[in-house]
Amino acid sequence: MLKSRSLRLPTMVAALLAIVLFAGTVVAEPTTVSVWTWRTQDTPIWEAVEKKLNEMGEDIRIEVRPVTATQYDAVLSTAMQGGQGPDIITSRAGSTVASYAASGQYESLEGKIDLSNFDAGTLAQVSYKGIPYAVPFAVQTLHIYYNKDIYSSLGLRVPKTWDEFISNLEATKQAGFMPLFVAGREAWTLPLIAEVVGATWLGNEWVKKAINREVDFTDEHFVGMLEKINEMKPYFQDNFTASNYTDMGIAFTTGMAAHVINGVWAHASYQTDNPDLDFGIFLAPGATEDITPQVYAFADGGYAVNAASKVKEAALKVIAIMATIEGGQIFVDVTKEPSAVPGVKAPADDIVLQEALKQYSEQPASPIFGIRSAFDMPPVSAEREEVEAYQGINSLLMSSLQEMLGDKISAEEAARRINDGLSWYFKK
Amino acid sequence: MKIPTGWRDEKFDRYSYILLLAPAVGLYVTFIIYPLLSGLRYSLYNWDGVGPLSNFVGLDNFRYLLTSGTFSKFVFRAIGHNLYVFGLTVILQLALGLVVAYLLTHSHWARIFQTAYFVPYTLSLVVVGFLWGLLLQPQWGLVNQLLRTIGLDALAQPWLGSETLALPTIVVISTWHGIAFPIMVFNAAMIGIPSEVFEAARVDGASYLQIFLRLVVPLVLSTAILLSMLLFIGSFGAFELIYILQGAEAGPYYSTDVLGTLFYRTAFGGMGATATGMGLASALAVLNALIVTPFSILFVRLQRRFTHAF
């Protein structure tokens, strides 16, 4: 009896220990990392990344919260301000990264993630004062989409000169198609036109001079580029200011419109909306055949880590995957968009994406002048000296082009307004 | 049943209203007063909205938005559009609402009609915006197709793409969505008028039109003033429908830009657009409140003056 009593305590302790240990193994929760995104199409990417991490022995669960694209910036800034932000932020590149980095809300990635693979220009769009704060995901390229069936039925070929392009527009108009469908009701689509035309017509040398403040946007070369856009205007569909982006997709995928100007991101939905649609992409041709057309490409965004995240280490592990070729390949396979990671291949059956990647690697406009360029990064709070309605070039292009295409102002006036709006850059 | 002594305590009786008011006051302070004071505070900073509040500039944001030339042009145009929305909404919703409500008081089918008018009011503005965006699409939208089919090609307009038509079109859509409310309120006010008043008028030989103009209108005037106040506040808070249909840029050429869309663009940017700053945007919000508050007080005073008791 005494013996059994003396054994009781150690037995109980051992049993308790066993329960605690056993319970520990049962209730051990994986580390949950939250990701916010405006890109609803990205959810399968994170499923694949989670699987990959689990295969690597990392017990990490990724929780994705998609937010409507048009409300994303407002929702994110409010949440971050209130300390309720996600662990990983799908961040717009350029001024967004700069603002959050300057305020210490994004974690610096310097020395934490190997980003040496990335192109310096792309990395600059997710950096602040030379320090990277996000892993770039997509490089978006801008193109003129054309309907191959319409082209072959009218005996047209991909234009090699600007005049040939205008004559193609005329031919499609004569044949009863909408030659070029423009979503004029949504001002954000108008800078795409300027960026496609400007990539070729401004040229790298002029943009370099503008960045170095040797010329400004009132320069006749820039005005001349705007005039080229005006030359396309007679071929916009009737009442183009009343059409929106959805209308543009409908008009193109149903074969009503012969051309649209859009980013490479749209090609996958065009293919899904009408699998029988045979379409291709080309770049704005120059004045003569010997001028190589250039593609406007910009970093769409990057994956950043919230500096206030409680699971920072796990979050860094997650975005580190997206900096590898394997992560880039997951991105391309899911989204059918060009990955920012060099060396990632387009799927064999995706001709349009292959073409976009080819153009990007062979004929990129560099440096860029529009969205995500140096002109699109107005000073953040810490750099502001006086109260001013700071605007980046993309915002200025929206308002100026809308008025120019509405015949309310001339190309010279549009250029002057853009230049005035960029005084924060040229006064530096 | 014996009531515990504590419940009869005099002090408790005197201050019990505080307990009763506390939940409402708590909600009011959290959701109205706190954001209002935060906005007021932000409006004193040249701050881009990201990170800690910085760059105190006093009233410089107000000076800039009222006198800068470029930005103040946007501000005054937006205020003009808000006033335009109010004016047109009053004409459409109040005048039409009053007439419809009067007709309903004389209709055997009142309940069916009331339900019909009320259906759009139950829809969210996002649905309304999406629906009307499709209907008014210039190339293949139902409205223009219908007009072309019946030979009225000249009337097939770019409703949301025309500088002159876009804002009135949006007000009409807003009326389609919201007219049920004034109808309902006017209807309730008319039902509240004693039937003897109408009977006496009829005995005196008054026609329906005379009864409407000389009896109903004066008797529901205080209701109309109350509704005008709500419409005024609503017009200066206009945002959703314009944002859904025209985007943050409130096109074409800012012809539908109101203080709400200007605030949104300034604070948060938009698709591909950079935000200007939360400080300046907050100053805009404060300005909006400064416009709405005195007019609301005026409407309340007017409403009291024209209230009739039966």
mmCIF file of N, CA, C and O in Angstrom, chain B residues 106 193-208 211 215:
data_model
loop_
_atom_site.group_PDB
_atom_site.id
_atom_site.type_symbol
_atom_site.label_atom_id
_atom_site.label_comp_id
_atom_site.label_asym_id
_atom_site.label_seq_id
_atom_site.Cartn_x
_atom_site.Cartn_y
_atom_site.Cartn_z
ATOM 1 N N HIS B 106 -55.483 59.306 -53.271
ATOM 2 C CA HIS B 106 -56.774 59.176 -53.939
ATOM 3 C C HIS B 106 -56.875 57.913 -54.788
ATOM 4 O O HIS B 106 -57.790 57.770 -55.578
ATOM 5 N N ILE B 193 -53.521 64.805 -42.117
ATOM 6 C CA ILE B 193 -54.431 65.959 -42.188
ATOM 7 C C ILE B 193 -55.858 65.448 -41.930
ATOM 8 O O ILE B 193 -56.316 64.508 -42.597
ATOM 9 N N PRO B 194 -56.582 66.033 -40.985
ATOM 10 C CA PRO B 194 -57.934 65.530 -40.671
ATOM 11 C C PRO B 194 -58.847 65.564 -41.904
ATOM 12 O O PRO B 194 -58.811 66.526 -42.683
ATOM 13 N N SER B 195 -59.634 64.523 -42.062
ATOM 14 C CA SER B 195 -60.493 64.416 -43.254
ATOM 15 C C SER B 195 -61.528 65.543 -43.303
ATOM 16 O O SER B 195 -61.985 65.923 -44.386
ATOM 17 N N GLU B 196 -61.867 66.105 -42.116
ATOM 18 C CA GLU B 196 -62.847 67.206 -42.097
ATOM 19 C C GLU B 196 -62.375 68.382 -42.944
ATOM 20 O O GLU B 196 -63.178 69.084 -43.565
ATOM 21 N N VAL B 197 -61.079 68.619 -42.952
ATOM 22 C CA VAL B 197 -60.515 69.747 -43.710
ATOM 23 C C VAL B 197 -60.831 69.566 -45.200
ATOM 24 O O VAL B 197 -61.292 70.490 -45.875
ATOM 25 N N PHE B 198 -60.619 68.332 -45.680
ATOM 26 C CA PHE B 198 -60.894 68.054 -47.092
ATOM 27 C C PHE B 198 -62.400 68.129 -47.381
ATOM 28 O O PHE B 198 -62.829 68.658 -48.397
ATOM 29 N N GLU B 199 -63.164 67.545 -46.451
ATOM 30 C CA GLU B 199 -64.624 67.530 -46.655
ATOM 31 C C GLU B 199 -65.171 68.950 -46.731
ATOM 32 O O GLU B 199 -65.977 69.276 -47.614
ATOM 33 N N ALA B 200 -64.662 69.812 -45.835
ATOM 34 C CA ALA B 200 -65.115 71.209 -45.838
ATOM 35 C C ALA B 200 -64.768 71.881 -47.163
ATOM 36 O O ALA B 200 -65.578 72.624 -47.736
ATOM 37 N N ALA B 201 -63.580 71.583 -47.663
ATOM 38 C CA ALA B 201 -63.144 72.185 -48.929
ATOM 39 C C ALA B 201 -64.033 71.721 -50.068
ATOM 40 O O ALA B 201 -64.419 72.506 -50.938
ATOM 41 N N ARG B 202 -64.359 70.426 -50.045
ATOM 42 C CA ARG B 202 -65.217 69.882 -51.107
ATOM 43 C C ARG B 202 -66.615 70.485 -51.040
ATOM 44 O O ARG B 202 -67.218 70.798 -52.065
ATOM 45 N N VAL B 203 -67.132 70.642 -49.822
ATOM 46 C CA VAL B 203 -68.455 71.253 -49.644
ATOM 47 C C VAL B 203 -68.452 72.668 -50.225
ATOM 48 O O VAL B 203 -69.402 73.101 -50.870
ATOM 49 N N ASP B 204 -67.292 73.340 -50.050
ATOM 50 C CA ASP B 204 -67.168 74.697 -50.598
ATOM 51 C C ASP B 204 -66.946 74.704 -52.111
ATOM 52 O O ASP B 204 -66.778 75.760 -52.716
ATOM 53 N N GLY B 205 -66.883 73.510 -52.712
ATOM 54 C CA GLY B 205 -66.778 73.408 -54.166
ATOM 55 C C GLY B 205 -65.368 73.445 -54.705
ATOM 56 O O GLY B 205 -65.146 73.704 -55.900
ATOM 57 N N ALA B 206 -64.351 73.171 -53.880
ATOM 58 C CA ALA B 206 -62.959 73.196 -54.359
ATOM 59 C C ALA B 206 -62.663 71.970 -55.222
ATOM 60 O O ALA B 206 -63.136 70.867 -54.919
ATOM 61 N N SER B 207 -61.885 72.180 -56.290
ATOM 62 C CA SER B 207 -61.494 71.060 -57.151
ATOM 63 C C SER B 207 -60.303 70.341 -56.522
ATOM 64 O O SER B 207 -59.697 70.840 -55.571
ATOM 65 N N TYR B 208 -59.947 69.175 -57.107
ATOM 66 C CA TYR B 208 -58.782 68.441 -56.591
ATOM 67 C C TYR B 208 -57.528 69.304 -56.648
ATOM 68 O O TYR B 208 -56.701 69.314 -55.742
ATOM 69 N N ILE B 211 -57.623 71.955 -53.996
ATOM 70 C CA ILE B 211 -57.349 71.341 -52.678
ATOM 71 C C ILE B 211 -55.845 71.092 -52.537
ATOM 72 O O ILE B 211 -55.238 71.369 -51.495
ATOM 73 N N LEU B 215 -54.551 73.711 -50.020
ATOM 74 C CA LEU B 215 -54.688 73.041 -48.715
ATOM 75 C C LEU B 215 -53.496 72.128 -48.409
ATOM 76 O O LEU B 215 -52.790 72.316 -47.418
#
